[in-house]
Amino acid sequence: MAGKRVVFLGPPGAGKGTQAKRVVERLGLLHLSTGDLLRDEVARKTALGERAKGYMDRGELVPDALIIDMIRGRFAQAKSGFLLDGFPRTVAQAEALEQITPLDAVVSIDLSREEVVRRLTSRRVCRVCGAIYNLTFNLTSGDTKCAACGGELYQRDDDRPAVIEKRYDVYEKSTAPLIAFYRKRGLLRSVNGELGSDRVFAEIMQILGA
Ligand code: AP5
C-alpha cells in the first residue's frame, strides 16, 4: 500500500478529529473515525447503531467485537494510506489491528482533564459536513449554522459534563495503556495538544515527514 498508515491516540477532546480533517486533506489519506462511523449508524437506526447508542451516551466503550467487525472491511478502500481516529482504543483492538495491517506511526495528542472538559462543553459540530467548532474561538453563542456548508450546528449527546468525565476515566483505564503498547513497538510519537491548532498540525506534519 502506498501512503502513510497512521493512528491518532488521545483523550476525548484532544483535537484528534480537528487534526485528522487537515491531515487527510493534505496527505490524501482515508479518514477512518470509529466515532463518526458509529454516530452514522445511530442516525440511520441500524442494528449496530441501536446496540452502540447506550454505550456512547453513557461515555463507555462499545464492545470490542462490534468495533472490530465494523472497521475490518474498511481497509480495502485505503489504497493511498489511512488515518485511524478513535481506533484502536483497547489492547484487544490494537492486537486485532496488528493482524489486519502494519502501521507507520502512532501520534498521541495529549491534553489535561481540565482542558478536555473546557473544550468539550463548548464544542459544536455540523450535522451535515461534520465540521468541528468551538464557542471559545471560532463561534459565538448565537451561531447556529456551519460556516462551511450552512448545516445545523449541534452539541453531541456525550458532551455533557458528567459524560465527559466518564469518557476521560475510560480513556485513562482502557486506552492510555496503548501508549506503552506502541512505545514498545517503536511507533509512538507525542504532541502537546494544549498548543494552538496550527502548531499541533505543524508538529504532526513534521512527525509524518510531510
Ligand atoms: P469519538 O467520537 O471517537 O470521541 P472521542 O475520542 O471522545 O473524541 P472526540 O471526538 O470527543 O474529540 P477529538 O479528540 O476528536 O476532539 P475535537 O477535534 O473534536 O467516540 C465517541 C464514542 O464512540 C466513545 O465514547 C465510544 O462510546 C464510541 N467509540 C468510538 N470509537 C470506539 C472504539 N474504537 N472502541 C469502542 N468505542 C468506541 O476537538 C474538541 C474541541 O476542541 C472542538 O471544539 C475543537 O474546535 C477544539 N479544539 C481542537 N483543537 C484545539 C486546539 N489546538 N486548541 C483549542 N481548541 C481546540
XYZ file of N, CA and C and ligand atoms in Angstrom:
687
model
N 0.853 -1.192 0.000
C 0.000 0.000 0.000
C 0.893 1.248 0.000
N 0.617 2.180 -0.909
C 1.352 3.450 -0.894
C 0.712 4.349 0.147
N 1.463 5.341 0.649
C 0.871 6.287 1.606
C 1.056 5.829 3.026
N 0.850 6.807 3.937
C 1.109 6.535 5.355
C -0.046 5.773 5.997
N 0.326 4.987 7.005
C -0.671 4.280 7.823
C -0.498 4.798 9.254
N -1.458 5.619 9.664
C -1.288 6.422 10.879
C -2.446 6.182 11.844
N -2.113 6.178 13.147
C -3.128 6.130 14.215
C -3.013 7.398 15.048
N -4.151 8.004 15.377
C -4.193 9.083 16.367
C -4.719 8.518 17.677
N -3.932 8.682 18.741
C -4.381 8.350 20.087
C -4.637 9.650 20.828
N -5.333 9.581 21.944
C -5.501 10.783 22.761
C -6.845 10.772 23.446
N -6.951 11.513 24.545
C -8.218 11.541 25.278
C -9.327 12.202 24.460
N -10.575 12.078 24.916
C -11.669 12.768 24.243
C -11.357 14.256 24.207
N -11.640 14.891 23.076
C -11.472 16.344 23.005
C -10.049 16.811 22.815
N -9.103 15.890 22.601
C -7.698 16.300 22.451
C -7.456 17.036 21.140
N -8.382 16.863 20.187
C -8.207 17.505 18.879
C -7.950 16.494 17.768
N -8.267 15.221 18.019
C -7.999 14.179 17.016
C -8.794 14.448 15.737
N -10.089 14.716 15.900
C -10.938 14.951 14.726
C -10.540 16.213 13.978
N -10.252 17.273 14.731
C -9.839 18.546 14.125
C -8.583 18.348 13.280
N -7.584 17.689 13.841
C -6.321 17.493 13.118
C -6.477 16.474 11.999
N -7.289 15.449 12.239
C -7.452 14.399 11.218
C -7.985 14.986 9.920
N -8.955 15.912 10.036
C -9.530 16.500 8.818
C -8.440 17.216 8.011
N -7.544 17.925 8.699
C -6.489 18.673 7.996
C -5.437 17.716 7.423
N -5.073 16.706 8.203
C -4.004 15.794 7.768
C -4.446 14.966 6.557
N -5.677 14.448 6.590
C -6.096 13.604 5.453
C -6.219 14.434 4.181
N -6.609 15.704 4.350
C -6.717 16.565 3.168
C -5.330 16.828 2.580
N -4.367 17.092 3.455
C -3.005 17.388 2.985
C -2.329 16.151 2.374
N -2.528 14.975 3.012
C -1.768 13.801 2.586
C -2.575 12.824 1.732
N -3.857 13.115 1.526
C -4.683 12.235 0.692
C -4.937 10.871 1.322
N -5.056 10.844 2.650
C -5.296 9.576 3.344
C -6.799 9.344 3.525
N -7.167 8.090 3.741
C -8.561 7.774 4.083
C -8.744 8.016 5.584
N -9.749 8.818 5.951
C -10.028 9.114 7.364
C -11.007 8.079 7.901
N -10.554 7.292 8.871
C -11.440 6.300 9.478
C -11.649 6.676 10.938
N -12.792 7.287 11.234
C -13.131 7.682 12.599
C -14.225 6.747 13.105
N -13.889 5.924 14.099
C -14.909 4.989 14.593
C -16.055 5.750 15.267
N -15.759 6.909 15.879
C -16.840 7.711 16.473
C -17.815 8.187 15.402
N -17.288 8.710 14.278
C -18.159 9.181 13.191
C -18.940 8.011 12.584
N -18.258 6.886 12.396
C -18.950 5.722 11.814
C -20.095 5.281 12.726
N -19.834 5.272 14.043
C -20.879 4.855 14.988
C -22.028 5.857 15.007
N -21.708 7.171 15.007
C -22.793 8.179 15.012
C -23.647 8.060 13.755
N -23.024 7.675 12.628
C -23.788 7.464 11.394
C -24.720 6.242 11.553
N -24.220 5.192 12.183
C -25.056 4.001 12.411
C -26.236 4.347 13.324
N -25.962 5.178 14.342
C -27.032 5.582 15.273
C -28.076 6.412 14.519
N -27.607 7.371 13.698
C -28.544 8.252 12.973
C -29.407 7.452 12.021
N -28.824 6.399 11.418
C -29.597 5.583 10.466
C -30.391 4.481 11.166
N -30.286 4.431 12.508
C -31.019 3.456 13.317
C -30.771 2.007 12.851
N -29.527 1.696 12.505
C -29.178 0.316 12.134
C -29.111 -0.535 13.402
N -29.006 -1.868 13.218
C -28.910 -2.756 14.377
C -27.667 -2.403 15.199
N -26.549 -2.137 14.503
C -25.329 -1.762 15.226
C -25.532 -0.444 15.979
N -26.144 0.522 15.310
C -26.392 1.816 15.940
C -27.254 1.675 17.186
N -28.273 0.834 17.111
C -29.159 0.644 18.269
C -28.386 0.029 19.439
N -27.466 -0.891 19.113
C -26.682 -1.525 20.185
C -25.649 -0.562 20.749
N -25.079 0.290 19.890
C -23.973 1.159 20.315
C -24.450 2.374 21.110
N -25.665 2.845 20.837
C -26.103 4.143 21.351
C -25.995 4.261 22.882
N -26.444 3.243 23.580
C -26.440 3.298 25.048
C -25.028 3.455 25.594
N -24.101 2.676 25.028
C -22.706 2.784 25.482
C -22.188 4.203 25.241
N -22.463 4.722 24.055
C -21.937 6.049 23.693
C -22.532 7.129 24.592
N -23.830 7.057 24.822
C -24.488 8.087 25.645
C -23.982 8.066 27.086
N -23.543 6.888 27.547
C -23.014 6.790 28.921
C -21.526 7.100 28.976
N -20.880 7.269 27.811
C -19.441 7.544 27.786
C -18.599 6.293 27.940
N -19.226 5.129 27.711
C -18.481 3.866 27.807
C -18.039 3.425 26.416
N -17.109 2.475 26.368
C -16.687 1.954 25.071
C -17.705 0.950 24.545
N -17.908 0.979 23.237
C -18.713 -0.039 22.562
C -17.873 -1.328 22.571
N -18.496 -2.506 22.761
C -17.699 -3.734 22.875
C -16.752 -3.963 21.683
N -15.567 -4.490 22.007
C -14.511 -4.666 21.007
C -14.992 -5.408 19.759
N -15.756 -6.487 19.951
C -16.134 -7.318 18.795
C -16.950 -6.506 17.787
N -17.842 -5.643 18.276
C -18.672 -4.832 17.369
C -17.796 -3.851 16.599
N -16.839 -3.249 17.304
C -15.976 -2.240 16.672
C -15.061 -2.896 15.633
N -14.488 -4.020 15.984
C -13.541 -4.677 15.072
C -14.281 -5.137 13.804
N -15.489 -5.674 13.982
C -16.295 -6.071 12.812
C -16.615 -4.870 11.933
N -16.907 -3.734 12.570
C -17.298 -2.536 11.817
C -16.127 -2.003 10.983
N -14.915 -2.068 11.534
C -13.777 -1.396 10.894
C -13.024 -2.311 9.934
N -13.075 -3.613 10.160
C -12.211 -4.554 9.432
C -12.285 -4.384 7.907
N -13.494 -4.279 7.381
C -13.660 -4.230 5.923
C -13.272 -2.901 5.304
N -13.025 -1.889 6.112
C -12.805 -0.540 5.565
C -11.413 -0.355 4.976
N -10.462 -1.215 5.342
C -9.079 -1.002 4.904
C -8.910 -1.252 3.405
N -9.841 -2.002 2.822
C -9.756 -2.273 1.383
C -9.839 -0.972 0.588
N -10.516 0.056 1.145
C -10.649 1.335 0.417
C -9.441 2.253 0.652
N -8.461 1.794 1.430
C -7.381 2.696 1.867
C -6.109 2.488 1.054
N -6.240 2.498 -0.272
C -5.086 2.221 -1.147
C -3.970 3.262 -0.986
N -4.338 4.520 -0.648
C -3.312 5.561 -0.509
C -3.007 5.870 0.944
N -3.206 4.906 1.821
C -2.929 5.106 3.236
C -4.173 5.516 3.997
N -4.045 5.510 5.330
C -5.218 5.811 6.168
C -4.795 6.505 7.447
N -5.767 7.171 8.050
C -5.573 7.769 9.371
C -6.703 7.252 10.265
N -6.341 6.495 11.284
C -7.337 5.958 12.219
C -7.506 6.935 13.372
N -8.735 7.371 13.588
C -9.048 8.404 14.589
C -10.081 7.799 15.548
N -9.597 7.433 16.744
C -10.512 6.818 17.718
C -10.460 5.294 17.723
N -9.565 4.714 16.965
C -9.355 3.261 16.918
C -7.870 3.020 16.694
N -7.234 2.109 17.427
C -7.782 1.278 18.498
C -7.911 2.053 19.808
N -8.739 1.521 20.695
C -8.972 2.154 21.993
C -8.772 1.192 23.154
N -8.476 -0.048 22.833
C -8.172 -1.047 23.866
C -7.022 -1.903 23.338
N -6.371 -2.622 24.262
C -5.285 -3.509 23.824
C -5.845 -4.578 22.893
N -7.040 -5.083 23.165
C -7.635 -6.115 22.284
C -7.822 -5.561 20.869
N -8.253 -4.304 20.756
C -8.423 -3.702 19.429
C -7.066 -3.521 18.740
N -6.060 -3.122 19.514
C -4.723 -2.922 18.931
C -4.149 -4.252 18.439
N -4.395 -5.320 19.185
C -3.908 -6.628 18.755
C -4.634 -7.086 17.496
N -5.939 -6.794 17.426
C -6.689 -7.143 16.207
C -6.155 -6.346 15.020
N -5.845 -5.068 15.244
C -5.336 -4.221 14.153
C -4.005 -4.755 13.626
N -3.172 -5.271 14.534
C -1.876 -5.814 14.099
C -2.042 -6.985 13.132
N -3.163 -7.689 13.264
C -3.428 -8.816 12.357
C -3.937 -8.331 10.998
N -4.414 -7.073 10.956
C -5.013 -6.547 9.716
C -3.985 -5.801 8.881
N -3.164 -4.956 9.540
C -2.240 -4.092 8.788
C -1.071 -3.635 9.652
N 0.111 -3.452 9.047
C 1.186 -2.774 9.780
C 0.901 -1.271 9.837
N 1.613 -0.538 10.707
C 1.451 0.913 10.851
C 2.785 1.603 10.620
N 2.720 2.885 10.239
C 3.939 3.686 10.108
C 4.161 4.581 11.314
N 3.074 5.079 11.926
C 3.227 5.991 13.069
C 1.965 5.999 13.914
N 2.175 6.173 15.226
C 1.070 6.380 16.171
C 1.344 7.716 16.852
N 0.438 8.661 16.654
C 0.626 10.002 17.199
C -0.337 10.182 18.369
N 0.221 10.392 19.555
C -0.605 10.624 20.739
C -0.726 12.135 20.963
N -1.964 12.638 20.930
C -2.199 14.067 21.196
C -2.638 14.151 22.659
N -1.800 14.776 23.477
C -2.032 14.764 24.929
C -2.737 16.029 25.393
N -3.663 15.861 26.349
C -4.398 17.019 26.872
C -4.887 16.708 28.288
N -4.813 17.716 29.187
C -5.216 17.504 30.582
C -6.732 17.367 30.689
N -7.185 16.760 31.787
C -8.614 16.593 32.037
C -9.335 17.947 32.075
N -8.726 18.937 32.715
C -9.383 20.248 32.844
C -9.633 20.865 31.471
N -8.631 20.771 30.600
C -8.770 21.368 29.271
C -9.767 20.564 28.422
N -9.793 19.257 28.607
C -10.775 18.416 27.890
C -12.195 18.871 28.238
N -12.460 19.053 29.523
C -13.813 19.455 29.944
C -14.148 20.828 29.356
N -13.181 21.734 29.404
C -13.419 23.087 28.888
C -13.740 23.040 27.386
N -12.948 22.279 26.643
C -13.146 22.238 25.188
C -14.441 21.531 24.787
N -14.745 20.442 25.475
C -15.908 19.656 25.013
C -17.239 20.281 25.401
N -17.275 21.001 26.535
C -18.544 21.646 26.882
C -18.839 22.802 25.924
N -17.809 23.293 25.221
C -18.048 24.412 24.292
C -17.906 23.984 22.822
N -17.880 22.681 22.556
C -17.781 22.200 21.168
C -19.156 22.201 20.494
N -19.186 22.537 19.224
C -20.374 22.366 18.391
C -19.917 21.707 17.095
N -20.792 20.875 16.510
C -20.434 20.100 15.320
C -21.511 20.296 14.267
N -21.111 20.329 12.994
C -22.098 20.463 11.916
C -22.740 19.105 11.644
N -24.063 19.092 11.656
C -24.799 17.855 11.434
C -24.641 17.356 9.997
N -24.309 18.252 9.065
C -24.233 17.856 7.655
C -22.812 17.446 7.258
N -21.821 18.337 7.454
C -20.466 18.027 6.949
C -19.500 17.601 8.053
N -19.929 17.671 9.312
C -19.062 17.209 10.407
C -18.004 18.211 10.836
N -18.019 19.442 10.284
C -17.020 20.448 10.692
C -17.128 20.675 12.202
N -15.960 20.884 12.834
C -15.888 20.989 14.295
C -15.594 22.432 14.682
N -16.393 22.970 15.617
C -16.230 24.363 16.058
C -16.103 24.417 17.574
N -15.739 25.610 18.050
C -15.702 25.817 19.493
C -16.166 27.224 19.828
N -17.051 27.313 20.811
C -17.597 28.616 21.201
C -16.520 29.566 21.707
N -15.377 29.001 22.151
C -14.366 29.888 22.723
C -13.479 30.547 21.676
N -13.434 30.017 20.447
C -12.565 30.703 19.483
C -13.091 30.868 18.066
N -14.007 30.042 17.582
C -14.458 30.325 16.216
C -15.981 30.326 16.050
N -16.687 30.528 17.150
C -18.150 30.652 17.101
C -18.574 31.630 18.183
N -19.719 32.244 18.002
C -20.323 32.963 19.121
C -21.590 32.213 19.492
N -22.116 32.468 20.671
C -23.229 31.645 21.156
C -24.464 31.764 20.255
N -24.542 32.838 19.444
C -25.697 32.982 18.551
C -25.561 32.211 17.243
N -24.359 31.686 16.937
C -24.172 30.977 15.665
C -24.888 29.631 15.692
N -25.722 29.388 14.685
C -26.426 28.105 14.636
C -26.157 27.364 13.335
N -25.437 28.032 12.391
C -25.196 27.412 11.078
C -23.699 27.231 10.832
N -23.363 26.165 10.093
C -21.974 25.868 9.747
C -21.462 26.885 8.727
N -20.266 27.447 8.990
C -19.694 28.434 8.064
C -19.307 27.779 6.745
N -19.012 26.469 6.772
C -18.561 25.788 5.554
C -19.722 25.400 4.645
N -20.820 24.881 5.219
C -21.880 24.332 4.357
C -23.277 24.832 4.704
N -23.415 25.613 5.773
C -24.740 26.125 6.142
C -25.575 25.132 6.950
N -25.001 23.944 7.238
C -25.735 22.933 8.008
C -25.976 23.369 9.453
N -26.878 22.638 10.104
C -27.217 22.971 11.500
C -26.080 22.546 12.437
N -25.733 23.425 13.384
C -24.742 23.061 14.402
C -25.448 22.445 15.596
N -24.840 21.408 16.174
C -25.461 20.783 17.344
C -24.395 20.409 18.366
N -24.882 20.126 19.582
C -23.991 19.680 20.662
C -24.148 18.172 20.799
N -23.043 17.431 20.758
C -23.131 15.969 20.862
C -23.758 15.555 22.189
N -24.543 14.441 22.162
C -25.199 13.947 23.379
C -24.180 13.607 24.462
N -22.954 13.185 24.047
C -21.958 12.776 25.048
C -21.065 13.942 25.484
N -21.401 15.159 25.073
C -20.621 16.329 25.522
C -21.272 17.025 26.718
N -21.911 16.239 27.592
C -22.425 16.778 28.866
C -21.349 16.537 29.924
N -21.191 17.452 30.898
C -20.053 17.358 31.835
C -19.869 15.984 32.488
N -20.952 15.356 32.980
C -20.780 14.075 33.675
C -20.278 13.005 32.705
N -20.760 13.051 31.463
C -20.338 12.042 30.478
C -18.899 12.308 30.030
N -18.526 13.573 29.933
C -17.138 13.908 29.558
C -16.173 13.339 30.609
N -16.515 13.525 31.889
C -15.656 12.992 32.969
C -15.538 11.477 32.839
N -16.659 10.833 32.569
C -16.670 9.368 32.426
C -15.779 8.949 31.251
N -15.895 9.682 30.125
C -15.084 9.340 28.953
C -13.597 9.492 29.265
N -13.253 10.517 30.053
C -11.835 10.689 30.395
C -11.363 9.521 31.276
N -12.225 9.106 32.229
C -11.886 7.950 33.086
C -11.650 6.706 32.224
N -12.548 6.502 31.268
C -12.442 5.325 30.392
C -11.152 5.399 29.570
N -10.826 6.606 29.103
C -9.572 6.781 28.350
C -8.383 6.349 29.221
N -8.340 6.852 30.465
C -7.188 6.551 31.331
C -7.077 5.057 31.604
N -8.231 4.419 31.804
C -8.197 2.997 32.174
C -7.940 2.100 30.959
N -8.647 2.334 29.859
C -8.635 1.371 28.752
C -7.747 1.761 27.585
N -7.577 3.062 27.329
C -6.860 3.478 26.113
C -5.434 3.925 26.411
N -5.208 4.593 27.552
C -3.850 5.062 27.847
C -2.809 3.923 27.845
N -3.177 2.673 28.222
C -2.179 1.590 28.118
C -1.627 1.391 26.708
N -2.307 1.913 25.698
C -1.798 1.770 24.329
C -0.550 2.627 24.100
N -0.334 3.621 24.964
C 0.876 4.433 24.839
C 2.097 3.528 25.029
N 2.075 2.720 26.086
C 3.199 1.790 26.319
C 3.243 0.711 25.238
N 2.081 0.260 24.814
C 1.973 -0.787 23.783
C 2.713 -0.346 22.512
N 2.450 0.897 22.074
C 3.059 1.362 20.822
C 4.485 1.891 21.030
N 4.792 2.357 22.260
C 6.174 2.771 22.522
C 7.096 1.554 22.391
N 6.632 0.426 22.932
C 7.414 -0.808 22.873
C 7.688 -1.211 21.421
N 6.783 -0.864 20.524
C 6.944 -1.224 19.114
C 7.683 -0.141 18.312
N 8.127 0.917 19.017
C 8.896 1.974 18.350
C 8.065 2.874 17.451
N 6.747 2.889 17.643
C 5.873 3.663 16.740
C 5.366 4.960 17.354
N 5.496 5.111 18.680
C 4.804 6.215 19.364
C 5.525 7.552 19.249
N 4.772 8.594 18.907
C 5.253 9.980 18.965
C 4.177 10.797 19.662
N 4.581 11.757 20.501
C 3.610 12.545 21.267
C 3.617 13.999 20.848
N 2.440 14.612 20.918
C 2.283 16.033 20.598
C 1.527 16.674 21.759
N 1.934 17.888 22.117
C 1.242 18.611 23.185
C -0.033 19.257 22.626
N -1.192 18.679 22.991
C -2.470 19.158 22.464
C -2.916 20.495 23.031
N -2.183 21.008 24.035
C -2.543 22.324 24.608
C -2.183 23.459 23.641
N -1.295 23.151 22.703
C -0.857 24.196 21.769
C -2.002 24.575 20.839
N -1.851 25.706 20.158
C -2.863 26.126 19.191
C -2.967 25.113 18.055
N -4.102 25.120 17.383
C -4.385 24.123 16.358
C -3.324 24.121 15.233
N -2.856 25.289 14.809
C -1.870 25.343 13.720
C -0.532 24.755 14.159
N -0.166 25.004 15.411
C 1.086 24.466 15.942
C 1.011 22.943 16.036
N -0.133 22.441 16.519
C -0.299 20.985 16.623
C -0.192 20.362 15.225
N -0.853 21.003 14.259
C -0.815 20.486 12.877
C 0.624 20.451 12.360
N 1.377 21.528 12.587
C 2.760 21.591 12.101
C 3.597 20.476 12.729
N 3.385 20.222 14.024
C 4.174 19.167 14.690
C 3.819 17.787 14.125
N 2.531 17.589 13.843
C 2.123 16.285 13.289
C 2.734 16.101 11.895
N 2.731 17.163 11.095
C 3.309 17.081 9.749
C 4.797 16.737 9.823
N 5.459 17.334 10.815
C 6.896 17.058 10.975
C 7.112 15.584 11.352
N 6.286 15.101 12.284
C 6.393 13.694 12.691
C 6.194 12.764 11.491
N 5.232 13.137 10.627
C 4.904 12.266 9.495
C 5.854 12.496 8.312
N 6.820 13.412 8.511
C 7.802 13.664 7.459
C 7.173 14.276 6.226
N 6.114 15.085 6.437
C 5.389 15.640 5.282
C 5.564 17.156 5.211
P -15.260 9.610 19.429
O -16.177 10.292 18.508
O -14.038 8.951 18.886
O -14.929 10.625 20.590
P -13.594 10.922 21.425
O -12.430 10.043 21.256
O -14.123 11.023 22.797
O -13.061 12.174 20.770
P -13.836 13.453 20.429
O -14.441 13.331 19.054
O -14.748 13.833 21.539
O -12.663 14.526 20.451
P -11.481 14.834 19.445
O -10.182 14.386 20.042
O -11.788 14.392 18.047
O -11.507 16.427 19.551
P -12.039 17.539 18.517
O -11.110 17.638 17.357
O -13.500 17.390 18.250
O -16.051 8.474 20.247
C -17.345 8.696 20.775
C -17.849 7.419 21.433
O -17.957 6.351 20.444
C -16.948 6.808 22.519
O -17.184 7.395 23.790
C -17.371 5.330 22.471
O -18.597 5.113 23.117
C -17.563 5.099 20.987
N -16.346 4.632 20.309
C -15.677 5.296 19.310
N -14.601 4.574 18.925
C -14.586 3.461 19.699
C -13.704 2.353 19.782
N -12.614 2.239 18.993
N -13.979 1.387 20.690
C -15.079 1.470 21.478
N -15.946 2.501 21.469
C -15.704 3.484 20.569
O -11.800 18.859 19.420
C -12.550 19.072 20.596
C -12.880 20.577 20.728
O -11.653 21.295 20.938
C -13.517 21.191 19.474
O -14.466 22.157 19.872
C -12.331 21.870 18.740
O -12.760 23.002 17.998
C -11.441 22.266 19.920
N -10.011 22.208 19.597
C -9.377 21.269 18.828
N -8.061 21.517 18.772
C -7.851 22.639 19.544
C -6.679 23.382 19.906
N -5.450 23.027 19.489
N -6.834 24.454 20.734
C -8.063 24.808 21.181
N -9.214 24.146 20.878
C -9.094 23.067 20.064
